[in-house]
């Protein structure tokens, strides 16, 4: 067995010694969107620092834990605390928890993120169902020896985001009278927000929004055969006439304001499983 597989098995065995149920849904939340975890009827929390082989956050106050429990009658596991490439984690470290979720039995991976917008028909506070992505500006987390036990060397990426789950979200959005957008997320490494020229380039490349997370996790999830559903909350307009700066504070505030809608969509899809 490869070193990666033995590490994954060790991690999964440890988690299963602490929590016996099989989570159906895995949840990874974006900046300002972490409050969703409080909707889970918690059955077990495991701090990242106690989990063998798990990446550990070096940033103070970002301790992080896996939260296991029930949401809408379904077993779920959520990452309270996400690992970003801009923090210095390697793509392999970012991949690890997603693969752990797969081996715990997770079938559907739900992700959220905050993003900057280059589609001028969208506005701050809008929710965008991600229907595709551009990954070429970040490191592909599958570079390196392929783990055949998890997936194929050359994974198909024609449907990174489940069309069935997008359809379900659209129905739910219509019932709730939400004006949901749909579009393409382009991933960058961050941590800089983009220059005006970069936002224009991102638009020209066919993306609607840009952000610093999600895509590496999605590639890993698709490689090992999980369904993916992701929502982006538009927190700032990249393409704009004004000379204002983009701040982390405005990103967090816009994400927080839009979170209840995102939560409702996540919950109603999970309830339908
Ligand atoms: N660019 C990149 N990442 C982001 C942005 C942005 O404008 N807003 C929130 N995350």
Short mmCIF file of C-alpha atoms and ligand atoms in Angstrom, two decimals:
data_model
loop_
_atom_site.label_atom_id
_atom_site.label_comp_id
_atom_site.label_asym_id
_atom_site.label_seq_id
_atom_site.Cartn_x
_atom_site.Cartn_y
_atom_site.Cartn_z
CA UNK A 1 0.00 0.00 0.00
CA UNK A 2 1.22 3.54 -0.78
CA UNK A 3 2.22 5.87 2.02
CA UNK A 4 -0.76 8.08 1.21
CA UNK A 5 -3.23 5.18 1.47
CA UNK A 6 -1.76 4.00 4.77
CA UNK A 7 -1.99 7.53 6.15
CA UNK A 8 -5.59 7.83 4.96
CA UNK A 9 -6.48 4.48 6.52
CA UNK A 10 -4.87 5.47 9.81
CA UNK A 11 -6.82 8.74 9.84
CA UNK A 12 -10.12 7.10 8.94
CA UNK A 13 -9.64 4.39 11.58
CA UNK A 14 -8.99 7.03 14.22
CA UNK A 15 -12.11 9.00 13.25
CA UNK A 16 -14.23 5.85 13.16
CA UNK A 17 -13.00 4.97 16.66
CA UNK A 18 -14.47 8.32 17.77
CA UNK A 19 -17.64 8.39 15.68
CA UNK A 20 -19.43 5.33 14.33
CA UNK A 21 -21.96 6.77 11.90
CA UNK A 22 -21.41 7.11 8.14
CA UNK A 23 -21.77 10.70 6.91
CA UNK A 24 -23.59 11.04 3.59
CA UNK A 25 -22.68 14.68 2.96
CA UNK A 26 -19.40 16.55 3.46
CA UNK A 27 -19.47 20.31 3.90
CA UNK A 28 -16.67 22.84 3.38
CA UNK A 29 -17.51 26.49 4.01
CA UNK A 30 -16.05 29.72 2.74
CA UNK A 31 -14.94 32.96 4.38
CA UNK A 32 -17.78 34.54 6.33
CA UNK A 33 -19.95 31.49 5.66
CA UNK A 34 -18.88 29.27 8.56
CA UNK A 35 -21.94 29.94 10.67
CA UNK A 36 -23.76 27.21 8.76
CA UNK A 37 -22.01 24.68 10.99
CA UNK A 38 -24.26 25.86 13.85
CA UNK A 39 -27.23 24.38 11.96
CA UNK A 40 -25.85 20.90 12.51
CA UNK A 41 -27.19 18.88 15.45
CA UNK A 42 -23.69 18.04 16.66
CA UNK A 43 -22.93 14.44 17.63
CA UNK A 44 -19.13 14.63 17.72
CA UNK A 45 -16.43 17.24 17.22
CA UNK A 46 -12.80 16.31 16.60
CA UNK A 47 -10.16 19.08 16.60
CA UNK A 48 -7.81 18.82 13.61
CA UNK A 49 -4.86 18.69 16.00
CA UNK A 50 -6.11 15.35 17.40
CA UNK A 51 -6.54 13.68 14.02
CA UNK A 52 -3.48 11.74 12.83
CA UNK A 53 -1.98 13.08 9.56
CA UNK A 54 -4.39 16.02 9.35
CA UNK A 55 -2.94 19.38 8.35
CA UNK A 56 -2.90 21.67 11.36
CA UNK A 57 -3.54 25.37 11.11
CA UNK A 58 -0.57 27.43 12.14
CA UNK A 59 -2.61 30.63 12.24
CA UNK A 60 -3.64 31.62 15.74
CA UNK A 61 -7.37 31.47 16.32
CA UNK A 62 -7.88 29.19 13.32
CA UNK A 63 -7.80 25.94 15.17
CA UNK A 64 -10.33 24.01 13.13
CA UNK A 65 -12.28 20.84 13.76
CA UNK A 66 -14.39 18.22 12.04
CA UNK A 67 -18.01 18.48 13.10
CA UNK A 68 -20.14 15.33 12.79
CA UNK A 69 -23.89 15.28 13.25
CA UNK A 70 -27.31 15.46 11.73
CA UNK A 71 -28.76 18.02 9.36
CA UNK A 72 -32.29 17.64 8.01
CA UNK A 73 -32.23 14.05 9.26
CA UNK A 74 -29.06 13.16 7.30
CA UNK A 75 -25.62 12.40 8.68
CA UNK A 76 -23.09 15.05 7.69
CA UNK A 77 -19.49 16.02 8.38
CA UNK A 78 -18.36 19.62 8.14
CA UNK A 79 -14.92 21.14 8.16
CA UNK A 80 -15.04 24.05 10.59
CA UNK A 81 -11.90 25.70 9.25
CA UNK A 82 -10.66 25.34 5.71
CA UNK A 83 -7.12 24.98 4.36
CA UNK A 84 -6.15 27.52 1.70
CA UNK A 85 -3.15 27.40 -0.60
CA UNK A 86 -2.38 31.07 0.21
CA UNK A 87 -1.84 30.12 3.85
CA UNK A 88 1.04 27.91 2.80
CA UNK A 89 -0.65 24.49 2.71
CA UNK A 90 0.41 22.26 -0.14
CA UNK A 91 -2.21 21.02 -2.62
CA UNK A 92 -1.71 17.55 -1.08
CA UNK A 93 -2.54 18.89 2.38
CA UNK A 94 -5.65 20.58 1.01
CA UNK A 95 -6.61 17.30 -0.68
CA UNK A 96 -6.19 15.13 2.41
CA UNK A 97 -9.41 15.96 4.35
CA UNK A 98 -11.49 15.61 1.18
CA UNK A 99 -10.11 12.12 0.64
CA UNK A 100 -10.75 11.30 4.29
CA UNK A 101 -14.39 12.30 3.78
CA UNK A 102 -14.61 9.98 0.77
CA UNK A 103 -13.22 7.04 2.75
CA UNK A 104 -15.62 7.80 5.62
CA UNK A 105 -18.45 7.23 3.12
CA UNK A 106 -19.32 10.75 2.02
CA UNK A 107 -21.08 10.74 -1.37
CA UNK A 108 -21.90 14.41 -1.85
CA UNK A 109 -19.48 17.26 -1.22
CA UNK A 110 -21.02 20.69 -0.62
CA UNK A 111 -18.77 23.74 -0.80
CA UNK A 112 -19.23 27.46 -0.48
CA UNK A 113 -16.96 30.41 -1.06
CA UNK A 114 -16.80 34.17 -1.32
CA UNK A 115 -15.86 35.57 -4.71
CA UNK A 116 -15.15 38.68 -6.67
CA UNK A 117 -17.39 39.27 -9.66
CA UNK A 118 -16.46 40.05 -13.26
CA UNK A 119 -19.93 39.52 -14.70
CA UNK A 120 -21.44 42.99 -14.63
CA UNK A 121 -25.02 41.65 -14.68
CA UNK A 122 -24.45 40.16 -11.20
CA UNK A 123 -24.22 42.17 -7.99
CA UNK A 124 -22.78 41.99 -4.47
CA UNK A 125 -24.84 39.64 -2.32
CA UNK A 126 -25.91 37.44 -5.25
CA UNK A 127 -25.56 33.68 -4.92
CA UNK A 128 -24.06 31.92 -7.92
CA UNK A 129 -24.46 28.19 -8.44
CA UNK A 130 -21.06 27.14 -9.77
CA UNK A 131 -21.58 25.13 -12.95
CA UNK A 132 -17.96 25.01 -14.13
CA UNK A 133 -14.51 26.25 -13.25
CA UNK A 134 -11.13 27.32 -14.62
CA UNK A 135 -8.25 25.74 -12.70
CA UNK A 136 -5.23 26.73 -14.82
CA UNK A 137 -3.92 29.44 -12.48
CA UNK A 138 -3.52 27.11 -9.49
CA UNK A 139 -1.53 23.96 -8.88
CA UNK A 140 -3.46 20.86 -9.87
CA UNK A 141 -3.59 18.77 -6.67
CA UNK A 142 -3.40 15.52 -8.66
CA UNK A 143 0.12 16.22 -9.93
CA UNK A 144 2.38 13.44 -8.67
CA UNK A 145 1.99 9.67 -8.55
CA UNK A 146 -1.64 8.70 -9.13
CA UNK A 147 -3.40 6.87 -6.31
CA UNK A 148 -5.19 4.18 -8.33
CA UNK A 149 -7.13 3.07 -5.24
CA UNK A 150 -8.85 6.48 -5.30
CA UNK A 151 -9.29 7.24 -8.97
CA UNK A 152 -7.95 7.23 -12.48
CA UNK A 153 -4.75 8.95 -13.71
CA UNK A 154 -6.63 11.18 -16.17
CA UNK A 155 -9.99 12.09 -14.63
CA UNK A 156 -12.81 13.42 -16.77
CA UNK A 157 -13.85 16.96 -15.88
CA UNK A 158 -16.87 17.39 -18.14
CA UNK A 159 -19.23 17.63 -15.17
CA UNK A 160 -17.27 18.90 -12.17
CA UNK A 161 -20.48 20.17 -10.54
CA UNK A 162 -23.43 17.79 -10.46
CA UNK A 163 -26.04 18.89 -13.00
CA UNK A 164 -28.70 17.07 -11.01
CA UNK A 165 -27.85 19.02 -7.85
CA UNK A 166 -27.76 22.31 -9.79
CA UNK A 167 -31.25 21.54 -11.14
CA UNK A 168 -32.46 20.76 -7.64
CA UNK A 169 -31.00 24.05 -6.36
CA UNK A 170 -32.73 25.96 -9.15
CA UNK A 171 -36.09 24.43 -8.24
CA UNK A 172 -35.53 25.28 -4.58
CA UNK A 173 -34.45 28.81 -5.53
CA UNK A 174 -37.64 29.27 -7.56
CA UNK A 175 -39.80 28.03 -4.66
CA UNK A 176 -38.06 30.43 -2.27
CA UNK A 177 -38.19 33.30 -4.75
CA UNK A 178 -34.40 33.65 -4.78
CA UNK A 179 -32.78 35.21 -7.83
CA UNK A 180 -30.00 32.64 -8.17
CA UNK A 181 -27.23 33.14 -10.69
CA UNK A 182 -25.27 30.38 -12.36
CA UNK A 183 -21.78 30.50 -13.80
CA UNK A 184 -18.07 29.82 -13.92
CA UNK A 185 -15.59 30.20 -11.03
CA UNK A 186 -11.96 30.90 -11.82
CA UNK A 187 -9.49 30.01 -9.08
CA UNK A 188 -6.37 31.96 -8.23
CA UNK A 189 -3.83 31.32 -5.51
CA UNK A 190 -4.48 34.62 -3.73
CA UNK A 191 -3.81 36.19 -1.30
CA UNK A 192 -3.84 39.38 -3.37
CA UNK A 193 -7.15 40.50 -4.78
CA UNK A 194 -6.83 41.09 -8.51
CA UNK A 195 -5.64 44.18 -10.32
CA UNK A 196 -8.09 45.89 -12.66
CA UNK A 197 -6.26 44.33 -15.61
CA UNK A 198 -6.48 40.88 -14.03
CA UNK A 199 -10.24 41.18 -13.45
CA UNK A 200 -10.64 42.19 -17.11
CA UNK A 201 -8.54 39.21 -18.19
CA UNK A 202 -10.59 36.84 -16.02
CA UNK A 203 -13.78 38.12 -17.65
CA UNK A 204 -12.24 37.73 -21.11
CA UNK A 205 -11.37 34.13 -20.26
CA UNK A 206 -15.02 33.30 -19.79
CA UNK A 207 -15.38 33.29 -16.02
CA UNK A 208 -18.10 35.04 -14.01
CA UNK A 209 -16.39 35.13 -10.63
CA UNK A 210 -12.92 34.68 -9.13
CA UNK A 211 -11.82 33.31 -5.79
CA UNK A 212 -9.04 31.68 -3.81
CA UNK A 213 -10.49 28.30 -2.84
CA UNK A 214 -12.75 25.41 -3.84
CA UNK A 215 -11.27 24.20 -7.13
CA UNK A 216 -8.48 22.03 -5.70
CA UNK A 217 -11.04 20.43 -3.38
CA UNK A 218 -13.41 19.86 -6.29
CA UNK A 219 -10.71 18.22 -8.43
CA UNK A 220 -9.88 15.85 -5.58
CA UNK A 221 -13.54 15.06 -4.99
CA UNK A 222 -14.20 14.33 -8.66
CA UNK A 223 -11.09 12.17 -8.92
CA UNK A 224 -12.48 9.87 -6.22
CA UNK A 225 -16.04 9.97 -7.55
CA UNK A 226 -17.92 12.26 -5.17
CA UNK A 227 -20.80 14.42 -6.41
CA UNK A 228 -20.04 18.09 -5.98
CA UNK A 229 -22.32 21.04 -5.34
CA UNK A 230 -20.91 24.53 -4.81
CA UNK A 231 -22.29 28.00 -4.23
CA UNK A 232 -20.32 31.20 -4.58
CA UNK A 233 -21.41 34.32 -2.74
CA UNK A 234 -20.48 37.47 -4.61
CA UNK A 235 -18.82 39.77 -2.13
CA UNK A 236 -17.23 42.43 -4.33
CA UNK A 237 -17.30 43.70 -7.90
CA UNK A 238 -13.94 43.19 -9.61
CA UNK A 239 -15.06 44.95 -12.78
CA UNK A 240 -16.10 48.39 -11.59
CA UNK A 241 -15.87 52.05 -12.59
CA UNK A 242 -15.18 53.27 -9.07
CA UNK A 243 -11.72 53.65 -7.57
CA UNK A 244 -12.59 51.98 -4.24
CA UNK A 245 -10.35 49.30 -2.74
CA UNK A 246 -11.47 45.74 -1.98
CA UNK A 247 -11.05 44.71 1.64
CA UNK A 248 -11.32 41.43 3.50
CA UNK A 249 -13.80 43.13 5.84
CA UNK A 250 -16.25 43.92 3.03
CA UNK A 251 -15.88 40.37 1.73
CA UNK A 252 -16.75 38.94 5.15
CA UNK A 253 -19.68 41.32 5.65
CA UNK A 254 -21.22 40.55 2.25
CA UNK A 255 -20.77 36.82 2.78
CA UNK A 256 -22.36 36.97 6.22
CA UNK A 257 -25.36 38.89 4.87
CA UNK A 258 -25.96 36.31 2.12
CA UNK A 259 -25.38 33.29 4.32
CA UNK A 260 -29.02 32.61 5.34
CA UNK A 261 -30.00 32.09 1.69
CA UNK A 262 -27.05 29.82 1.06
CA UNK A 263 -27.91 27.83 4.19
CA UNK A 264 -31.50 27.37 3.07
CA UNK A 265 -30.44 25.98 -0.29
CA UNK A 266 -27.90 23.61 1.25
CA UNK A 267 -30.45 22.40 3.81
CA UNK A 268 -33.25 21.85 1.32
CA UNK A 269 -31.01 19.88 -1.03
CA UNK A 270 -29.72 17.76 1.85
CA UNK A 271 -33.31 17.18 3.06
CA UNK A 272 -34.14 15.79 -0.39
CA UNK A 273 -31.49 13.01 -0.18
N1 LIG B 1 -10.83 38.00 -5.82
C1 LIG B 1 -10.36 36.83 -5.37
N2 LIG B 1 -10.89 36.20 -4.34
C2 LIG B 1 -11.93 36.75 -3.73
C3 LIG B 1 -12.46 37.97 -4.14
C4 LIG B 1 -11.87 38.63 -5.24
O1 LIG B 1 -12.27 39.74 -5.68
N3 LIG B 1 -13.50 38.26 -3.31
C5 LIG B 1 -13.59 37.24 -2.43
N4 LIG B 1 -12.66 36.32 -2.67
#
